[in-house]
Coordinates of C-alpha atoms in Angstrom, one line a residue:
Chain A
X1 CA 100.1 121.6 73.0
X2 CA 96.9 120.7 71.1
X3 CA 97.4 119.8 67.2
X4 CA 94.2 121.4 66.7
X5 CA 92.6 124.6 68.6
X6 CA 89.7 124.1 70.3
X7 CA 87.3 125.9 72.5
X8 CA 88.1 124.9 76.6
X9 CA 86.4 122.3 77.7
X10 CA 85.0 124.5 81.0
X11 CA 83.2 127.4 78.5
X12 CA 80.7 123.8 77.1
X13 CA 80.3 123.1 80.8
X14 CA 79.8 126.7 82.8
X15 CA 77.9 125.2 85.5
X16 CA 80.9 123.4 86.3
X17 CA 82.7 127.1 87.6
X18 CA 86.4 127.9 87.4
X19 CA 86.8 128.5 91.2
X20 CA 89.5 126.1 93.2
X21 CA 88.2 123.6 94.8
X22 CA 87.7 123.0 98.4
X23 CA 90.4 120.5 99.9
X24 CA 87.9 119.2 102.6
X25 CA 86.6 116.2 101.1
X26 CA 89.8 114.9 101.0
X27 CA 90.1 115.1 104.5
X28 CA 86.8 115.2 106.3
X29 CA 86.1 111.9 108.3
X30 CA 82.1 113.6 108.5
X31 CA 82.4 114.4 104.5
X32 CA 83.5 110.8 104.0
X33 CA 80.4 109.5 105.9
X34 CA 78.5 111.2 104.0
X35 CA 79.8 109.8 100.9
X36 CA 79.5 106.2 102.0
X37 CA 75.8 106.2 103.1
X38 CA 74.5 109.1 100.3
X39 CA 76.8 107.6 97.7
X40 CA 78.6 104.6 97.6
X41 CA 74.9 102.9 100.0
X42 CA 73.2 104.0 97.2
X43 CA 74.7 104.0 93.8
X44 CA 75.2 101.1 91.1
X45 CA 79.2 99.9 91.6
X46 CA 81.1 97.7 89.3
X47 CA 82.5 94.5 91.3
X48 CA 83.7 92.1 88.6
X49 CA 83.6 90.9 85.4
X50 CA 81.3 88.0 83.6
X51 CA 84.2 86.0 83.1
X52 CA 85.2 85.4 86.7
X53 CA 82.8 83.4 87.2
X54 CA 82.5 81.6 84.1
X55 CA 80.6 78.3 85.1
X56 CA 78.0 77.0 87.4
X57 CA 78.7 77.4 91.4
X58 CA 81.3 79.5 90.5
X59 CA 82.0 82.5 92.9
X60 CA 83.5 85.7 93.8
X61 CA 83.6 87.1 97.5
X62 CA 84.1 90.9 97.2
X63 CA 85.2 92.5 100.2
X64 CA 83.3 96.2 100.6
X65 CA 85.3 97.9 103.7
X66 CA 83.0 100.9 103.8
X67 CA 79.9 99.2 104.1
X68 CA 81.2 96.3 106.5
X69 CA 79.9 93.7 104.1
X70 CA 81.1 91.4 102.1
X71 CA 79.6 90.0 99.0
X72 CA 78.6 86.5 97.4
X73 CA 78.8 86.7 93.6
X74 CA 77.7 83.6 92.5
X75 CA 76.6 82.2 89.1
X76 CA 73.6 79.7 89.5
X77 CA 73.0 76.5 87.3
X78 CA 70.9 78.1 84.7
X79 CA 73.7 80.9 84.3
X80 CA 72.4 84.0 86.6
X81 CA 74.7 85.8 88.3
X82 CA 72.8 86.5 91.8
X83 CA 74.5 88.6 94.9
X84 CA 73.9 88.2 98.6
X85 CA 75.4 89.5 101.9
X86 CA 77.7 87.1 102.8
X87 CA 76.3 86.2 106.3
X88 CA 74.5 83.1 107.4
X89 CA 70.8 83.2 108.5
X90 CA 71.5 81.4 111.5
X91 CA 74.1 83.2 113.9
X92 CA 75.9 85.3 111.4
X93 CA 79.1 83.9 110.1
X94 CA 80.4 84.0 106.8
X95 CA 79.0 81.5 104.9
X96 CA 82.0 81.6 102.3
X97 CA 85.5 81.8 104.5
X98 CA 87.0 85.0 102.7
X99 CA 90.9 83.2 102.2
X100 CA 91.7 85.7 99.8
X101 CA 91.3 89.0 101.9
X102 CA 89.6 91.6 99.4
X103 CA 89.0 89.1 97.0
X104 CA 88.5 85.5 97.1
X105 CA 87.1 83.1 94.2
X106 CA 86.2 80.1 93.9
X107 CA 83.9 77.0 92.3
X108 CA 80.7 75.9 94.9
X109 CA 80.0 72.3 93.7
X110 CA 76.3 71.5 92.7
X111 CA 76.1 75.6 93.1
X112 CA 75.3 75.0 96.6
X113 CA 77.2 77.1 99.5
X114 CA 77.6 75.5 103.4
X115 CA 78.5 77.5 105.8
X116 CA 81.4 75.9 108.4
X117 CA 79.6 76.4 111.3
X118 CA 76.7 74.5 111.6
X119 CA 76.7 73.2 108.1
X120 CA 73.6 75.5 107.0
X121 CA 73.3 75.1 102.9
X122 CA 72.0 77.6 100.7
X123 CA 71.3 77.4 97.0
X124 CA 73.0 80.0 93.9
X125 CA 69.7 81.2 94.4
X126 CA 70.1 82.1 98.3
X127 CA 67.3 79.7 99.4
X128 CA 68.3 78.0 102.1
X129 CA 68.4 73.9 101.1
X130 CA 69.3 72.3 104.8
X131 CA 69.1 72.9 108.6
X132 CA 71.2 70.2 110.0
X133 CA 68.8 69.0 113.1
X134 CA 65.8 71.6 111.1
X135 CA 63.3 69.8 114.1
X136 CA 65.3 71.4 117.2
X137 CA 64.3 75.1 116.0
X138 CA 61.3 76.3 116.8
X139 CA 58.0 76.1 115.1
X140 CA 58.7 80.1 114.8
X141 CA 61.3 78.9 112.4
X142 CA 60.5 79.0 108.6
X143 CA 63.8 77.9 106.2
X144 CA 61.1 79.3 103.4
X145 CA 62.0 82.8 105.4
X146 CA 65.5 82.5 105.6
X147 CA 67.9 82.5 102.5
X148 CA 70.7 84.6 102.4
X149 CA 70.3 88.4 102.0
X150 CA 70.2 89.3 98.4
X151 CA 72.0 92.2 96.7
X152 CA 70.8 94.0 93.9
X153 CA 72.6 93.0 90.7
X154 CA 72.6 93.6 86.6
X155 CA 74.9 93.4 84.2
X156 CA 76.4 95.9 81.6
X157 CA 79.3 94.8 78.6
X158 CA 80.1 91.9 81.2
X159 CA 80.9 94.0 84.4
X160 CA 78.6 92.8 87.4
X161 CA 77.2 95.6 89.6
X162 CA 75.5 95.9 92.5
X163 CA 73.6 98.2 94.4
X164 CA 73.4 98.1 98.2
X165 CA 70.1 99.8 98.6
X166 CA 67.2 97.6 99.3
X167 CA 65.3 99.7 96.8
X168 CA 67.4 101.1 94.6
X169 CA 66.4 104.6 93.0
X170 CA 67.4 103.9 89.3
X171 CA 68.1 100.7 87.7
X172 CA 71.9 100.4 86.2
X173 CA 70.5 101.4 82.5
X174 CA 69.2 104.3 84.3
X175 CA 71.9 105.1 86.1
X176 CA 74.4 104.8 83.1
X177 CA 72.7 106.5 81.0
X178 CA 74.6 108.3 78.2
X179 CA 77.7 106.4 79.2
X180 CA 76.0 103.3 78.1
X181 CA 75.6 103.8 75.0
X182 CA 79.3 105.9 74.7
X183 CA 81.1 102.7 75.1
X184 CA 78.9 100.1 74.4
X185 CA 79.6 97.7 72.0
X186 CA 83.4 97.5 72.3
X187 CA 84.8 94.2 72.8
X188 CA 85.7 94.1 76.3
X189 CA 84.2 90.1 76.1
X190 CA 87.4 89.3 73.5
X191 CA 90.1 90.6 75.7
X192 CA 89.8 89.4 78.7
X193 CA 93.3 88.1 79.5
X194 CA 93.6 90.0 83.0
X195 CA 96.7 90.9 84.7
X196 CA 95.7 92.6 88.4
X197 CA 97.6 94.7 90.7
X198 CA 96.0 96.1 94.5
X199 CA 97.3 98.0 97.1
X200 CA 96.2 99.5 100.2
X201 CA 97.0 103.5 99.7
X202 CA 96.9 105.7 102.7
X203 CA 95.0 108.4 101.0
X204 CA 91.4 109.4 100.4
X205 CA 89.4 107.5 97.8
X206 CA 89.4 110.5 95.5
X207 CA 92.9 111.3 95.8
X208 CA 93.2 108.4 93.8
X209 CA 90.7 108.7 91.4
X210 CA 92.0 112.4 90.3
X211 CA 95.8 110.8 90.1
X212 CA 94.2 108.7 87.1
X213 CA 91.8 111.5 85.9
X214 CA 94.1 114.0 84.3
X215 CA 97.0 113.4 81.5
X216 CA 98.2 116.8 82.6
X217 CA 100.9 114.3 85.2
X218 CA 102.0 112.5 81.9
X219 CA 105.3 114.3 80.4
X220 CA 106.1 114.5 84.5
X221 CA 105.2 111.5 86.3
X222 CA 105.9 109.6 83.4
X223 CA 109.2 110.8 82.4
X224 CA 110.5 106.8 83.0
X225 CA 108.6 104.5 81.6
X226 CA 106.1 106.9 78.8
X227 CA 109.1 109.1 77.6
X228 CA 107.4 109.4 74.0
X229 CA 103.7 110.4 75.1
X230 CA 105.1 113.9 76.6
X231 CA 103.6 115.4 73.6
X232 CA 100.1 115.0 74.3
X233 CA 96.5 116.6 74.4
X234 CA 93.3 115.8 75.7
X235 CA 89.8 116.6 73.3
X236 CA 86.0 114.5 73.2
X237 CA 85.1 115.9 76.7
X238 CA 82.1 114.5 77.2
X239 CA 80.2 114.9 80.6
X240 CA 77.5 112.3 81.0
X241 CA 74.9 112.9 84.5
X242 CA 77.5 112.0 86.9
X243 CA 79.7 109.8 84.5
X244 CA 82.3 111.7 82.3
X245 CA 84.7 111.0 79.7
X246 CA 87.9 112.3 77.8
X247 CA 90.5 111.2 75.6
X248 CA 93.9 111.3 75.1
X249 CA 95.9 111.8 72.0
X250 CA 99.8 111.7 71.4
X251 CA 102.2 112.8 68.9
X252 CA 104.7 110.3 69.3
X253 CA 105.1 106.9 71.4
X254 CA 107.8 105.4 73.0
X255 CA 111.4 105.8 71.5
X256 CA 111.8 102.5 70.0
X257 CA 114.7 100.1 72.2
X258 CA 115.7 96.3 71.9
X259 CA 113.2 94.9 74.1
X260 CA 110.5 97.2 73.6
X261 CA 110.3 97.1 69.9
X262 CA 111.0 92.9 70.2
X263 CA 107.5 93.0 72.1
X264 CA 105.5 95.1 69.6
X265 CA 106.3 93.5 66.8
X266 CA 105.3 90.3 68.4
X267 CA 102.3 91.5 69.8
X268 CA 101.7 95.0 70.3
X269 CA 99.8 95.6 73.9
X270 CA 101.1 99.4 75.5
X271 CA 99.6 102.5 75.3
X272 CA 103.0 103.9 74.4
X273 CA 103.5 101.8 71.8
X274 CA 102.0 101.6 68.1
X275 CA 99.5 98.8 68.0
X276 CA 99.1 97.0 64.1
X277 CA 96.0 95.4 64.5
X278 CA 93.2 96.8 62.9
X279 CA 90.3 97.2 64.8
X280 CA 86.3 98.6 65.4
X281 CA 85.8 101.4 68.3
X282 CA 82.5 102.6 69.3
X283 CA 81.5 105.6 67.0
X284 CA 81.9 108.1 69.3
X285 CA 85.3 106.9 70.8
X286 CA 88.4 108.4 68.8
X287 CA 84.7 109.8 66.9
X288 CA 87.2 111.3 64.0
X289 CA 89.7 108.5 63.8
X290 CA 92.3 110.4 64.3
X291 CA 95.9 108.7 64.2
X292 CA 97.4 109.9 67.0
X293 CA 94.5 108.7 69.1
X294 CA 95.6 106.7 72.4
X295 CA 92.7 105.6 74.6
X296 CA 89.7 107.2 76.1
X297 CA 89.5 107.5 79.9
X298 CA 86.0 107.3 81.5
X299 CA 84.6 107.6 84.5
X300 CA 81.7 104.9 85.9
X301 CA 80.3 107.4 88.9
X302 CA 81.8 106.5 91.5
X303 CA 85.2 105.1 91.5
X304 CA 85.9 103.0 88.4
X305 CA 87.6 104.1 85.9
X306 CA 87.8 102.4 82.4
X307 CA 90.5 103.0 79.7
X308 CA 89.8 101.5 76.3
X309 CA 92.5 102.0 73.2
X310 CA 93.0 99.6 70.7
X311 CA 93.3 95.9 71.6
X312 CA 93.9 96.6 75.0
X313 CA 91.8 98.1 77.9
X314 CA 92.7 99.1 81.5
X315 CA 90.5 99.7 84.4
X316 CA 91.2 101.1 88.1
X317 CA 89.0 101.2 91.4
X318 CA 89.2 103.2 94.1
X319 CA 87.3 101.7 97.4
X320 CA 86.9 103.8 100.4
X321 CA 88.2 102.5 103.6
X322 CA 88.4 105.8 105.7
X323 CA 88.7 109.2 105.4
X324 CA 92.4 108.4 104.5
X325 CA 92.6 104.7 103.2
X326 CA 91.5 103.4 100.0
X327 CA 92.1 99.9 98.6
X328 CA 93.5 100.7 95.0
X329 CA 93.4 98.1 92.0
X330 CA 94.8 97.9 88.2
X331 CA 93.4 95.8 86.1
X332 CA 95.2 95.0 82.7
X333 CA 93.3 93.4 79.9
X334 CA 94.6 91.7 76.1
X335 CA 93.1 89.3 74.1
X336 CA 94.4 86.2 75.2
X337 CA 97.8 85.2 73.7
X338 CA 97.7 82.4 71.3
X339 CA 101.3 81.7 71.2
X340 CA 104.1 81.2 74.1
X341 CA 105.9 84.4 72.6
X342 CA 102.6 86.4 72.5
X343 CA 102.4 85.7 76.5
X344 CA 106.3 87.2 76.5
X345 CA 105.2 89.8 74.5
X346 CA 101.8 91.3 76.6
X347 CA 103.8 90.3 79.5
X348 CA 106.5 93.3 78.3
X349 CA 103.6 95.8 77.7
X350 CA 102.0 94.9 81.4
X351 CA 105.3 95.4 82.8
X352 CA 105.9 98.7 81.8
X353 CA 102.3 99.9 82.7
X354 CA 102.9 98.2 85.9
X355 CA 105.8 100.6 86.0
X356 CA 104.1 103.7 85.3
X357 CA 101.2 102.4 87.9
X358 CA 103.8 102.7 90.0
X359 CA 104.7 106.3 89.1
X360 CA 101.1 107.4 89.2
X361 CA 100.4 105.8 92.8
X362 CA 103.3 107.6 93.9
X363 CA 102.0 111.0 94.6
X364 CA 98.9 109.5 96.5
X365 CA 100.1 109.6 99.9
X366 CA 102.4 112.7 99.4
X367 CA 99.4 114.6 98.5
X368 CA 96.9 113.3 101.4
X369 CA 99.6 114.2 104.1
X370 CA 100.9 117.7 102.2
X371 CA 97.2 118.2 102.4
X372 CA 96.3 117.4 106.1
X373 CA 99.3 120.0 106.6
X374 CA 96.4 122.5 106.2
X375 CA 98.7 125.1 104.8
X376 CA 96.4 125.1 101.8
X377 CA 92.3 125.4 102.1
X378 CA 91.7 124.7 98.1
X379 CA 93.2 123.3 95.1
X380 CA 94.0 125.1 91.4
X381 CA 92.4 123.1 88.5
X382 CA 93.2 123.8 84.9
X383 CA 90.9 122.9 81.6
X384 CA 92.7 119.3 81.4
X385 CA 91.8 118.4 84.9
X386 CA 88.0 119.0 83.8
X387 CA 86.9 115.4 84.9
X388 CA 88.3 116.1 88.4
X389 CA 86.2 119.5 88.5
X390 CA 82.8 117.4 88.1
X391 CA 83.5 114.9 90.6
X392 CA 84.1 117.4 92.9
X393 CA 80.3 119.0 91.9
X394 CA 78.8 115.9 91.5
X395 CA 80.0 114.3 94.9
X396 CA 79.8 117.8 96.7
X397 CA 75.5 118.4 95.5
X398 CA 75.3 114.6 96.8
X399 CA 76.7 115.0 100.3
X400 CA 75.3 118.1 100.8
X401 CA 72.1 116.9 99.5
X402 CA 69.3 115.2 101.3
Chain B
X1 CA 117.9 72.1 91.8
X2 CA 120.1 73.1 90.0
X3 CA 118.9 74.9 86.4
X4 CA 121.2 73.4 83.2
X5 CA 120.3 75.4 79.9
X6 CA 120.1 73.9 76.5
X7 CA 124.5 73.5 75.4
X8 CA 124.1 76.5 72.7
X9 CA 122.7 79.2 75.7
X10 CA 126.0 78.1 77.6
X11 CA 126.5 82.0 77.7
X12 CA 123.2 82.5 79.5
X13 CA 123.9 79.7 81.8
X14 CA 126.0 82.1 84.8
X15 CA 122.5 83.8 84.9
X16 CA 120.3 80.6 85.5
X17 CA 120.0 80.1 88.6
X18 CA 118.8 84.1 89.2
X19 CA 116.8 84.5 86.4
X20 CA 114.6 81.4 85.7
X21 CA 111.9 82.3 88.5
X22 CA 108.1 81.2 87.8
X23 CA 106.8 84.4 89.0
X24 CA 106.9 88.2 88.7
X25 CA 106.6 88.7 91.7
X26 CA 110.0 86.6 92.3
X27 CA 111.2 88.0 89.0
X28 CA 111.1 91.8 90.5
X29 CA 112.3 90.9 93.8
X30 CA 115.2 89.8 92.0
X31 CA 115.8 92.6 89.7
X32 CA 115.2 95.2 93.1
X33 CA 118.1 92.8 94.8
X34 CA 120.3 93.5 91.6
X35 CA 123.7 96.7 91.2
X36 CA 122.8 98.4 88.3
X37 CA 126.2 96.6 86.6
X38 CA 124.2 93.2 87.1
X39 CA 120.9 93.9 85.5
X40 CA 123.1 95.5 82.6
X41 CA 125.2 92.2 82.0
X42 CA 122.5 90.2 82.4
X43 CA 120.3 92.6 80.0
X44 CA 123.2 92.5 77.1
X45 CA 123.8 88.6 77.2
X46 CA 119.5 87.9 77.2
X47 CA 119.0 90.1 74.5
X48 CA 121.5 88.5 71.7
X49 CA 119.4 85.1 72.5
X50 CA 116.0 86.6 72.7
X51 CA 115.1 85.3 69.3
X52 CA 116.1 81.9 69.7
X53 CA 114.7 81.5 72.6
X54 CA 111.1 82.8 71.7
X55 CA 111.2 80.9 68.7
X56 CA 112.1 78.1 70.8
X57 CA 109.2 78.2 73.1
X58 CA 106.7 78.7 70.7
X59 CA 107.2 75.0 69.5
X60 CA 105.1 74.5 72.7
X61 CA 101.5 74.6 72.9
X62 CA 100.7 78.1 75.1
X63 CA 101.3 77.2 78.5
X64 CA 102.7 73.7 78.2
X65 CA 106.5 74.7 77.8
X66 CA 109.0 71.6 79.1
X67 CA 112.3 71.4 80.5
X68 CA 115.1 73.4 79.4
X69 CA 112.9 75.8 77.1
X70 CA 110.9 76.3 80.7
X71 CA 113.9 77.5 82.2
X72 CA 114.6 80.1 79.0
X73 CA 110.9 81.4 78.4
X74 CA 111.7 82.0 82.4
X75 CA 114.6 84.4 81.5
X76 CA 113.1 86.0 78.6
X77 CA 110.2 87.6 81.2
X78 CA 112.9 88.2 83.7
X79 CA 114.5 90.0 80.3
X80 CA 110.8 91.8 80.2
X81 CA 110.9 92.9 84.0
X82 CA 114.3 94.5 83.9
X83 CA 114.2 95.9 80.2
X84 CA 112.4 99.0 81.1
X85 CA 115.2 99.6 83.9
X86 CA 117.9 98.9 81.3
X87 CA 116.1 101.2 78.4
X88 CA 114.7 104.1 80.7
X89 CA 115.8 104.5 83.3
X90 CA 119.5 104.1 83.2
X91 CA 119.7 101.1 85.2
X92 CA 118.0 101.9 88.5
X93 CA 117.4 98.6 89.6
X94 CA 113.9 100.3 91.1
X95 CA 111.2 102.1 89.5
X96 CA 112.1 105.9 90.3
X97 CA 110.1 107.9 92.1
X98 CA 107.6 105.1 92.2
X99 CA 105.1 103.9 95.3
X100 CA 106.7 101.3 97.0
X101 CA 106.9 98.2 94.7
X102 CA 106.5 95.5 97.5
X103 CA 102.9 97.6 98.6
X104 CA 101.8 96.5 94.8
X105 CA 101.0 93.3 94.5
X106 CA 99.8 91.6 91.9
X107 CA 96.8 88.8 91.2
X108 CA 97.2 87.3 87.7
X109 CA 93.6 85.2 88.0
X110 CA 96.7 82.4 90.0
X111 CA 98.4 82.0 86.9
X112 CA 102.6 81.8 87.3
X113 CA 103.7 83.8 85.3

């Protein structure tokens, strides 16, 4: 199927093995302990983007069901973005009502949050600004010793992360690494016109993550809405620490068809489609410029996944929830339309990735109940499925770790 | 209220009142709530005035679309939601062997469209 031979990607990486692998982190309530406190506790995790909260006092709860937290992202008058645990100093309510159930946003006037229960105020900063009736507490009291409990947070390309550990081990440019540098400097800041889709999956984390990992489900899965990409191979393998990357390449796109071809030519925003615009990748994305390049799919250890192409970028997030529930989201990104008919046009591309979203979350909870069957102990993994390989080595040496 | 298209859509007009939702969300519930023999007479009609009605639209600022040409920039991203159902897959008024589409929802940063 490849255009051009190539040495398998498993003989560059022989650590990785060519056994099957195990099928009990997809179903162990202990193995999924582990990953929470050894990985997920510890480890840098992408919770937004820069533009979500684009002013002053604005903010962004982010619900994190594994840890039982939720966090304040909040962006302070001089422009930091700071993170706390949302929970008042005083008796422990949330001092931001979560309306919005995973997610909820919002603008804090003057920067300043108040918590609906007793009216406590805290600053962007955390500090905390106001006790109503301060002089009823005792002199034990200190307000000094009181603000909100911060996160650990930094910024890479605009995606805010934090890092639940009260000393983290690495800092996020650490922790990148290679990856940093693989796909930094493309222009996620210019296309940030976001189309987002969640849902609550009853399946493992991971089960998730290796749906989106491999194109190996493309000419199958996709048979609906990506008939022309059947044709396809996967090359630029690139392992980086825990992160990893790969691309995907096509023959052909989409057959073209009334509506379909109306869109492109307007504006052209699908993977399975031929986009005109010309435009700058990172060096060693599509490193060859090949034509029949589609997007690169890479993995942010632990569960985000970002797909660049050209003038248009996808990401997806697995959160843990249990053992067998994960909170699943889709984000879609374009520049943002300039024109009425350029807003039709994206609108057509995100509608047929929603589509084929739609296909891919399919399988999900098919596989975690095939798999809690226990008619099968391991799974079969071919040189395609490479990136699904390491995060079974790199989450396995972490929870058996220390 | 009821939706009244600009006179030289009249042909579009029997597909109004379905169609011309603010929403995706309302947009695909619609199209799931379709026969296969609806979406395709609705498909075949939208498409002839496609043109005209994006060229239509984009005499508005982005965004700030009034009236009547509200109604038919409404039915051109209803023409977006079912085309893929129309062009691939032979008129299932669903996504085949899809996840269930009313588990997906979708967040567009509260934007209607």
């Amino acid at each position: 199927m490849s255009a051009v031979p190539r040495t398998s990607f498993l003989s560059r990486y022989p650590e990785l093995g060519t056994a099957p692998i195990p099928v009990r982190p997809y179903l162990s309530n202990d193995y999924y302990a582990a990953e929470v406190e050894k990985i997920f506790k510890r480890d840098w995790l992408c919770v937004g983007r820069v533009e979500e909260i684009p002013k002053p006092g604005d903010f962004k709860v982010k619900r994190l069901e594994f840890a039982h937290t939720s966090v304040i992202l909040i962006r302070a008058k001089e422009g930091s973005i700071n993170a706390f645990h949302n929970v008042c100093r005083h008796r422990g309510n949330k001092v931001i009502t979560e309306t919005g159930g995973d997610e909820t946003t919002g603008n804090k006037k003057a920067a300043v949050m108040s918590c609906r229960f007793h009216g406590w105020v805290y600053s962007a900063k955390g500090e905390l600004l106001q006790v109503p009736h301060e002089n009823k507490f005792p002199p034990c009291f200190n307000k000094s010793e009181n603000g909100l409990v911060p996160i650990h947070v930094d910024v890479w390309e605009g995606f805010i992360c934090i890092n639940l550990a009260q000393r983290p081990s690495r800092t996020l440019p650490e922790f990148l690494g290679g990856l940093s540098e693989h796909l930094g400097g493309y222009p996620f800041h210019t296309m940030t016109h976001v189309h987002t889709y969640y849902a609550h999956i009853n399946c493992n984390w991971k089960i998730g993550m290796d749906a989106f990992s491999e194109a190996y489900h493309v000419p199958t899965i996709h048979a609906g809405s990506f008939p022309g990409l059947t044709d396809y191979w996967q090359d630029d393998c690139e392992l980086y620490g825990e992160h990893r990357s790969i691309a995907f390449y096509s023959r052909d796109m989409n057959p073209p068809t009334p509506v379909g071809t109306a869109a492109n030519n307007i504006f052209g925003a699908s993977i399975a489609l031929k986009r005109s615009e010309p435009f700058q990748l990172p060096k060693t994305v599509n490193p060859q410029r090949h034509k029949n390049w589609g997007f690169e799919q890479t993995t942010m250890f632990p569960n985000f996944l970002i797909h660049v192409a050209e003038g248009l970028w996808f990401t997806h997030q697995f959160w843990p929830v249990a053992q067998n529930k994960c909170l699943w989201e889709g984000k879609y990104y374009t520049r943002k339309p300039l024109t009425n008919s350029e807003r039709w046009a994206q609108h057509y591309a995100v509608i047929l990735q929603r589509n084929a979203w739609l296909e891919d979350t399919a399988t999900m909870e098919d596989t975690q109940d095939a798999l809690l069957s226990g008619a099968v102990q391991e799974i079969h993994l071919q040189d395609d499925e490479i990136m699904l390989r390491h995060a079974f080595h790199i989450i396995n040496a972490r929870v058996e770790g220390a | 209220m009821s939706i009244t298209l600009p006179t030289e859509f009249a042909e579009l007009q029997p597909f109004a009142e379905r169609w011309a939702r603010a929403t995706e969300y309302e947009r695909a519930a619609e199209r799931r709530g379709c026969t296969s023999a609806q979406l395709r007479s609705f498909y075949d009609v939208a498409i002839k005035h496609l043109p005209q009605i994006l060229a239509r639209v984009d005499r508005h600022p982005l965004n700030e679309i009034q009236g009547e040409d509200l109604h038919l920039f409404r039915i051109a991203l209803s023409l977006a939601e079912i085309a893929p159902h129309v062009e691939f897959y032979d008129c299932d008024p669903h996504v085949p062997f899809a996840f269930r589409e009313d588990r997906m929802l979708g967040f567009h940063s509260g934007r209607a469209d």
